[in-house]
PDB file of C-alpha atoms in Angstrom:
ATOM      1  CA  UNK A   1     -57.065  29.549 138.191  1.00 44.00           C
ATOM      2  CA  UNK A   2     -56.635  32.512 135.691  1.00 45.00           C
ATOM      3  CA  UNK A   3     -53.998  33.509 133.500  1.00 44.00           C
ATOM      4  CA  UNK A   4     -52.422  36.840 135.360  1.00 45.00           C
ATOM      5  CA  UNK A   5     -52.597  34.472 139.029  1.00 46.00           C
ATOM      6  CA  UNK A   6     -50.120  31.820 136.983  1.00 46.00           C
ATOM      7  CA  UNK A   7     -47.977  35.045 136.532  1.00 45.00           C
ATOM      8  CA  UNK A   8     -47.625  36.089 140.316  1.00 53.00           C
ATOM      9  CA  UNK A   9     -44.426  34.227 141.794  1.00 57.00           C
ATOM     10  CA  UNK A  10     -44.772  34.493 145.182  1.00 76.00           C
ATOM     11  CA  UNK A  11     -40.992  34.061 145.508  1.00 75.00           C
ATOM     12  CA  UNK A  12     -40.753  31.259 144.267  1.00 84.00           C
ATOM     13  CA  UNK A  13     -42.966  29.603 147.068  1.00 88.00           C
ATOM     14  CA  UNK A  14     -44.732  26.232 145.763  1.00 90.00           C
ATOM     15  CA  UNK A  15     -48.744  26.153 146.185  1.00 92.00           C
ATOM     16  CA  UNK A  16     -49.928  23.596 148.131  1.00 92.00           C
ATOM     17  CA  UNK A  17     -52.470  21.827 146.313  1.00 92.00           C
ATOM     18  CA  UNK A  18     -56.009  20.876 148.589  1.00 93.00           C
ATOM     19  CA  UNK A  19     -56.564  16.787 148.164  1.00 92.00           C
ATOM     20  CA  UNK A  20     -60.165  16.839 147.465  1.00 93.00           C
ATOM     21  CA  UNK A  21     -61.037  13.338 147.186  1.00 93.00           C
ATOM     22  CA  UNK A  22     -58.633  11.476 150.179  1.00 92.00           C
ATOM     23  CA  UNK A  23     -59.172   8.142 148.791  1.00 91.00           C
ATOM     24  CA  UNK A  24     -58.293   8.492 145.267  1.00 91.00           C
ATOM     25  CA  UNK A  25     -55.243  10.864 146.147  1.00 91.00           C
ATOM     26  CA  UNK A  26     -54.152   7.623 148.270  1.00 91.00           C
ATOM     27  CA  UNK A  27     -54.402   5.317 146.012  1.00 90.00           C
ATOM     28  CA  UNK A  28     -52.627   6.678 143.558  1.00 90.00           C
ATOM     29  CA  UNK A  29     -49.452   5.124 142.281  1.00 86.00           C
ATOM     30  CA  UNK A  30     -47.512   7.924 143.642  1.00 88.00           C
ATOM     31  CA  UNK A  31     -48.401   7.770 147.536  1.00 86.00           C
ATOM     32  CA  UNK A  32     -49.722   3.743 147.475  1.00 84.00           C
ATOM     33  CA  UNK A  33     -52.069   3.766 150.022  1.00 84.00           C
ATOM     34  CA  UNK A  34     -49.089   4.281 152.740  1.00 91.00           C
ATOM     35  CA  UNK A  35     -50.156   7.585 154.936  1.00 92.00           C
ATOM     36  CA  UNK A  36     -46.790   7.398 156.691  1.00 93.00           C
ATOM     37  CA  UNK A  37     -45.138   8.433 153.817  1.00 94.00           C
ATOM     38  CA  UNK A  38     -47.688  11.065 152.367  1.00 94.00           C
ATOM     39  CA  UNK A  39     -47.746  12.450 155.677  1.00 95.00           C
ATOM     40  CA  UNK A  40     -44.280  13.205 156.108  1.00 95.00           C
ATOM     41  CA  UNK A  41     -43.623  14.282 152.374  1.00 95.00           C
ATOM     42  CA  UNK A  42     -46.647  16.959 153.785  1.00 96.00           C
ATOM     43  CA  UNK A  43     -44.398  17.602 156.726  1.00 97.00           C
ATOM     44  CA  UNK A  44     -41.189  18.256 154.964  1.00 96.00           C
ATOM     45  CA  UNK A  45     -43.247  20.716 152.678  1.00 95.00           C
ATOM     46  CA  UNK A  46     -44.907  22.318 156.038  1.00 96.00           C
ATOM     47  CA  UNK A  47     -41.150  22.714 157.325  1.00 96.00           C
ATOM     48  CA  UNK A  48     -39.794  24.514 153.989  1.00 95.00           C
ATOM     49  CA  UNK A  49     -42.818  26.619 154.289  1.00 96.00           C
ATOM     50  CA  UNK A  50     -41.653  27.534 157.997  1.00 96.00           C
ATOM     51  CA  UNK A  51     -38.177  28.254 156.903  1.00 95.00           C
ATOM     52  CA  UNK A  52     -39.297  30.371 153.769  1.00 95.00           C
ATOM     53  CA  UNK A  53     -41.738  32.089 156.362  1.00 96.00           C
ATOM     54  CA  UNK A  54     -38.515  32.736 158.475  1.00 96.00           C
ATOM     55  CA  UNK A  55     -36.620  34.528 155.326  1.00 95.00           C
ATOM     56  CA  UNK A  56     -39.345  36.640 154.735  1.00 96.00           C
ATOM     57  CA  UNK A  57     -39.816  37.896 158.255  1.00 97.00           C
ATOM     58  CA  UNK A  58     -36.151  38.527 158.145  1.00 97.00           C
ATOM     59  CA  UNK A  59     -36.468  40.271 155.069  1.00 96.00           C
ATOM     60  CA  UNK A  60     -39.298  42.382 156.096  1.00 96.00           C
ATOM     61  CA  UNK A  61     -37.573  43.347 159.413  1.00 97.00           C
ATOM     62  CA  UNK A  62     -34.610  44.763 157.575  1.00 96.00           C
ATOM     63  CA  UNK A  63     -37.209  46.805 155.238  1.00 95.00           C
ATOM     64  CA  UNK A  64     -38.931  48.228 158.200  1.00 95.00           C
ATOM     65  CA  UNK A  65     -36.039  49.250 159.631  1.00 94.00           C
ATOM     66  CA  UNK A  66     -34.195  50.863 156.317  1.00 94.00           C
ATOM     67  CA  UNK A  67     -37.077  52.559 155.692  1.00 96.00           C
ATOM     68  CA  UNK A  68     -37.251  54.867 158.450  1.00 95.00           C
ATOM     69  CA  UNK A  69     -33.241  55.591 157.931  1.00 92.00           C
ATOM     70  CA  UNK A  70     -33.746  56.531 154.164  1.00 94.00           C
ATOM     71  CA  UNK A  71     -36.839  58.858 155.060  1.00 96.00           C
ATOM     72  CA  UNK A  72     -34.492  60.563 157.900  1.00 92.00           C
ATOM     73  CA  UNK A  73     -31.594  61.024 155.326  1.00 92.00           C
ATOM     74  CA  UNK A  74     -34.010  62.109 153.095  1.00 96.00           C
ATOM     75  CA  UNK A  75     -35.165  64.734 155.163  1.00 94.00           C
ATOM     76  CA  UNK A  76     -32.018  66.002 156.153  1.00 91.00           C
ATOM     77  CA  UNK A  77     -30.907  66.415 152.530  1.00 94.00           C
ATOM     78  CA  UNK A  78     -34.318  68.465 152.426  1.00 92.00           C
ATOM     79  CA  UNK A  79     -33.199  70.407 155.368  1.00 90.00           C
ATOM     80  CA  UNK A  80     -29.699  71.238 153.476  1.00 89.00           C
ATOM     81  CA  UNK A  81     -31.493  72.551 150.404  1.00 90.00           C
ATOM     82  CA  UNK A  82     -33.526  74.784 152.286  1.00 88.00           C
ATOM     83  CA  UNK A  83     -31.205  76.210 154.467  1.00 86.00           C
ATOM     84  CA  UNK A  84     -28.896  76.654 151.273  1.00 84.00           C
ATOM     85  CA  UNK A  85     -31.603  78.708 149.742  1.00 82.00           C
ATOM     86  CA  UNK A  86     -32.522  80.643 152.613  1.00 80.00           C
ATOM     87  CA  UNK A  87     -29.228  81.519 154.274  1.00 70.00           C
ATOM     88  CA  UNK A  88     -26.684  83.613 152.999  1.00 72.00           C
ATOM     89  CA  UNK A  89     -23.774  81.416 154.061  1.00 75.00           C
ATOM     90  CA  UNK A  90     -24.545  80.842 157.557  1.00 83.00           C
ATOM     91  CA  UNK A  91     -23.617  77.886 159.194  1.00 86.00           C
ATOM     92  CA  UNK A  92     -26.017  75.296 160.120  1.00 86.00           C
ATOM     93  CA  UNK A  93     -26.269  74.097 163.653  1.00 88.00           C
ATOM     94  CA  UNK A  94     -27.273  70.733 164.457  1.00 86.00           C
ATOM     95  CA  UNK A  95     -27.232  67.224 166.222  1.00 88.00           C
ATOM     96  CA  UNK A  96     -26.504  63.966 164.743  1.00 82.00           C
ATOM     97  CA  UNK A  97     -26.622  60.377 166.205  1.00 82.00           C
ATOM     98  CA  UNK A  98     -23.793  58.796 166.943  1.00 87.00           C
ATOM     99  CA  UNK A  99     -24.931  55.931 168.758  1.00 89.00           C
ATOM    100  CA  UNK A 100     -28.130  54.656 170.306  1.00 86.00           C
ATOM    101  CA  UNK A 101     -29.155  57.435 172.183  1.00 88.00           C
ATOM    102  CA  UNK A 102     -26.184  59.661 172.145  1.00 93.00           C
ATOM    103  CA  UNK A 103     -25.946  62.811 169.965  1.00 92.00           C
ATOM    104  CA  UNK A 104     -23.425  65.176 169.337  1.00 93.00           C
ATOM    105  CA  UNK A 105     -23.458  68.866 168.279  1.00 93.00           C
ATOM    106  CA  UNK A 106     -22.485  69.761 164.306  1.00 90.00           C
ATOM    107  CA  UNK A 107     -21.817  73.053 162.220  1.00 90.00           C
ATOM    108  CA  UNK A 108     -22.305  72.331 158.792  1.00 87.00           C
ATOM    109  CA  UNK A 109     -21.389  75.063 156.102  1.00 87.00           C
ATOM    110  CA  UNK A 110     -23.520  75.252 153.538  1.00 86.00           C
ATOM    111  CA  UNK A 111     -22.823  72.738 150.480  1.00 87.00           C
ATOM    112  CA  UNK A 112     -24.007  71.638 146.927  1.00 90.00           C
ATOM    113  CA  UNK A 113     -23.010  68.232 147.902  1.00 93.00           C
ATOM    114  CA  UNK A 114     -23.545  65.713 150.314  1.00 94.00           C
ATOM    115  CA  UNK A 115     -21.913  61.652 150.956  1.00 93.00           C
ATOM    116  CA  UNK A 116     -24.125  58.927 151.528  1.00 93.00           C
ATOM    117  CA  UNK A 117     -22.776  56.054 153.011  1.00 88.00           C
ATOM    118  CA  UNK A 118     -23.825  53.129 150.407  1.00 85.00           C
ATOM    119  CA  UNK A 119     -23.082  50.080 152.640  1.00 82.00           C
ATOM    120  CA  UNK A 120     -20.179  47.393 151.865  1.00 89.00           C
ATOM    121  CA  UNK A 121     -17.877  50.437 153.042  1.00 90.00           C
ATOM    122  CA  UNK A 122     -18.469  52.065 149.997  1.00 94.00           C
ATOM    123  CA  UNK A 123     -19.430  55.808 150.545  1.00 94.00           C
ATOM    124  CA  UNK A 124     -19.953  58.243 147.426  1.00 95.00           C
ATOM    125  CA  UNK A 125     -20.472  61.996 147.249  1.00 95.00           C
ATOM    126  CA  UNK A 126     -23.662  63.002 145.714  1.00 96.00           C
ATOM    127  CA  UNK A 127     -25.054  66.239 144.873  1.00 96.00           C
ATOM    128  CA  UNK A 128     -27.969  67.666 147.209  1.00 95.00           C
ATOM    129  CA  UNK A 129     -30.822  66.965 144.056  1.00 95.00           C
ATOM    130  CA  UNK A 130     -28.825  63.434 142.993  1.00 96.00           C
ATOM    131  CA  UNK A 131     -28.895  62.253 146.633  1.00 96.00           C
ATOM    132  CA  UNK A 132     -32.759  63.300 146.923  1.00 97.00           C
ATOM    133  CA  UNK A 133     -33.153  61.444 144.017  1.00 97.00           C
ATOM    134  CA  UNK A 134     -31.555  58.394 144.947  1.00 96.00           C
ATOM    135  CA  UNK A 135     -33.119  58.041 148.309  1.00 96.00           C
ATOM    136  CA  UNK A 136     -37.012  58.665 146.791  1.00 97.00           C
ATOM    137  CA  UNK A 137     -36.077  55.760 144.592  1.00 97.00           C
ATOM    138  CA  UNK A 138     -34.702  53.839 147.380  1.00 96.00           C
ATOM    139  CA  UNK A 139     -37.759  54.316 149.600  1.00 97.00           C
ATOM    140  CA  UNK A 140     -39.815  53.920 146.472  1.00 97.00           C
ATOM    141  CA  UNK A 141     -38.575  50.552 146.224  1.00 97.00           C
ATOM    142  CA  UNK A 142     -38.314  49.469 149.716  1.00 97.00           C
ATOM    143  CA  UNK A 143     -42.038  50.083 150.317  1.00 96.00           C
ATOM    144  CA  UNK A 144     -42.644  48.056 146.932  1.00 97.00           C
ATOM    145  CA  UNK A 145     -40.560  45.581 148.159  1.00 96.00           C
ATOM    146  CA  UNK A 146     -42.389  45.169 151.467  1.00 96.00           C
ATOM    147  CA  UNK A 147     -45.475  44.962 149.966  1.00 96.00           C
ATOM    148  CA  UNK A 148     -44.618  42.250 147.939  1.00 95.00           C
ATOM    149  CA  UNK A 149     -43.103  40.671 151.084  1.00 96.00           C
ATOM    150  CA  UNK A 150     -46.376  41.137 152.661  1.00 95.00           C
ATOM    151  CA  UNK A 151     -48.247  39.847 149.492  1.00 95.00           C
ATOM    152  CA  UNK A 152     -45.862  36.433 149.593  1.00 96.00           C
ATOM    153  CA  UNK A 153     -46.590  36.244 153.761  1.00 96.00           C
ATOM    154  CA  UNK A 154     -50.378  36.005 152.636  1.00 95.00           C
ATOM    155  CA  UNK A 155     -49.666  33.286 150.275  1.00 96.00           C
ATOM    156  CA  UNK A 156     -47.599  31.575 152.430  1.00 95.00           C
ATOM    157  CA  UNK A 157     -50.076  31.412 155.020  1.00 95.00           C
ATOM    158  CA  UNK A 158     -52.784  30.403 152.523  1.00 96.00           C
ATOM    159  CA  UNK A 159     -50.236  27.442 151.858  1.00 95.00           C
ATOM    160  CA  UNK A 160     -49.919  26.719 155.497  1.00 94.00           C
ATOM    161  CA  UNK A 161     -53.422  26.216 156.126  1.00 96.00           C
ATOM    162  CA  UNK A 162     -53.776  23.851 152.985  1.00 97.00           C
ATOM    163  CA  UNK A 163     -50.716  22.011 153.881  1.00 97.00           C
ATOM    164  CA  UNK A 164     -52.129  21.449 157.389  1.00 97.00           C
ATOM    165  CA  UNK A 165     -55.648  20.353 156.342  1.00 97.00           C
ATOM    166  CA  UNK A 166     -54.011  17.900 153.874  1.00 96.00           C
ATOM    167  CA  UNK A 167     -52.358  16.522 156.847  1.00 96.00           C
ATOM    168  CA  UNK A 168     -55.276  16.375 158.801  1.00 96.00           C
ATOM    169  CA  UNK A 169     -57.657  14.814 156.393  1.00 96.00           C
ATOM    170  CA  UNK A 170     -54.710  12.197 155.428  1.00 95.00           C
ATOM    171  CA  UNK A 171     -54.143  11.255 159.427  1.00 95.00           C
ATOM    172  CA  UNK A 172     -58.369  11.093 159.310  1.00 95.00           C
ATOM    173  CA  UNK A 173     -58.365   8.845 156.478  1.00 94.00           C
ATOM    174  CA  UNK A 174     -55.800   6.504 157.666  1.00 94.00           C
ATOM    175  CA  UNK A 175     -57.376   6.222 161.186  1.00 94.00           C
ATOM    176  CA  UNK A 176     -60.862   5.316 159.815  1.00 93.00           C
ATOM    177  CA  UNK A 177     -58.948   2.765 157.330  1.00 90.00           C
ATOM    178  CA  UNK A 178     -57.115   1.157 160.480  1.00 90.00           C
ATOM    179  CA  UNK A 179     -60.437   0.921 162.271  1.00 92.00           C
ATOM    180  CA  UNK A 180     -62.281  -0.609 159.334  1.00 89.00           C
ATOM    181  CA  UNK A 181     -59.573  -3.383 159.334  1.00 87.00           C
ATOM    182  CA  UNK A 182     -59.756  -4.241 163.098  1.00 88.00           C
ATOM    183  CA  UNK A 183     -63.588  -4.169 162.685  1.00 87.00           C
ATOM    184  CA  UNK A 184     -63.136  -6.905 159.636  1.00 83.00           C
ATOM    185  CA  UNK A 185     -60.278  -8.813 161.265  1.00 68.00           C
TER     186      UNK A 185
END
């Protein structure tokens, strides 16, 4: 593994090391030849990966919903800016979403400012240029986060596979060991 690969955090996801030599792995002092103990640890690690996957999938879903909302808000700000420069004080008539599938008509006076809902019961007034810049930055950040989450999910899938293969190899080692014991008995 190169230095660049070591620097990649993958959201704190611990790597699952592939067990090359099951015999020496099981003979180590940490494992003591106890397949049940090792399989239990691997199962616990697998469950932790599942939990991490659920969290990452929830974050990805939030971002997938957030990005279109931000883009619609940015489009609206661009429309307000365009209308302000093209019209000579005319009001803009538009429809806006009240709730799912319920729209209402609105008449908007030309303005240099807009209010943005920031969440947590906070709304701030911005100039149209500042609002467009803020929303553009938020869209860029959300897209970068989405890309990082996709990379983390890919890494996590690799860890699932490695852990499952390790579990199968330890299980098979234990089956062969017991069969050998039964034959010698």
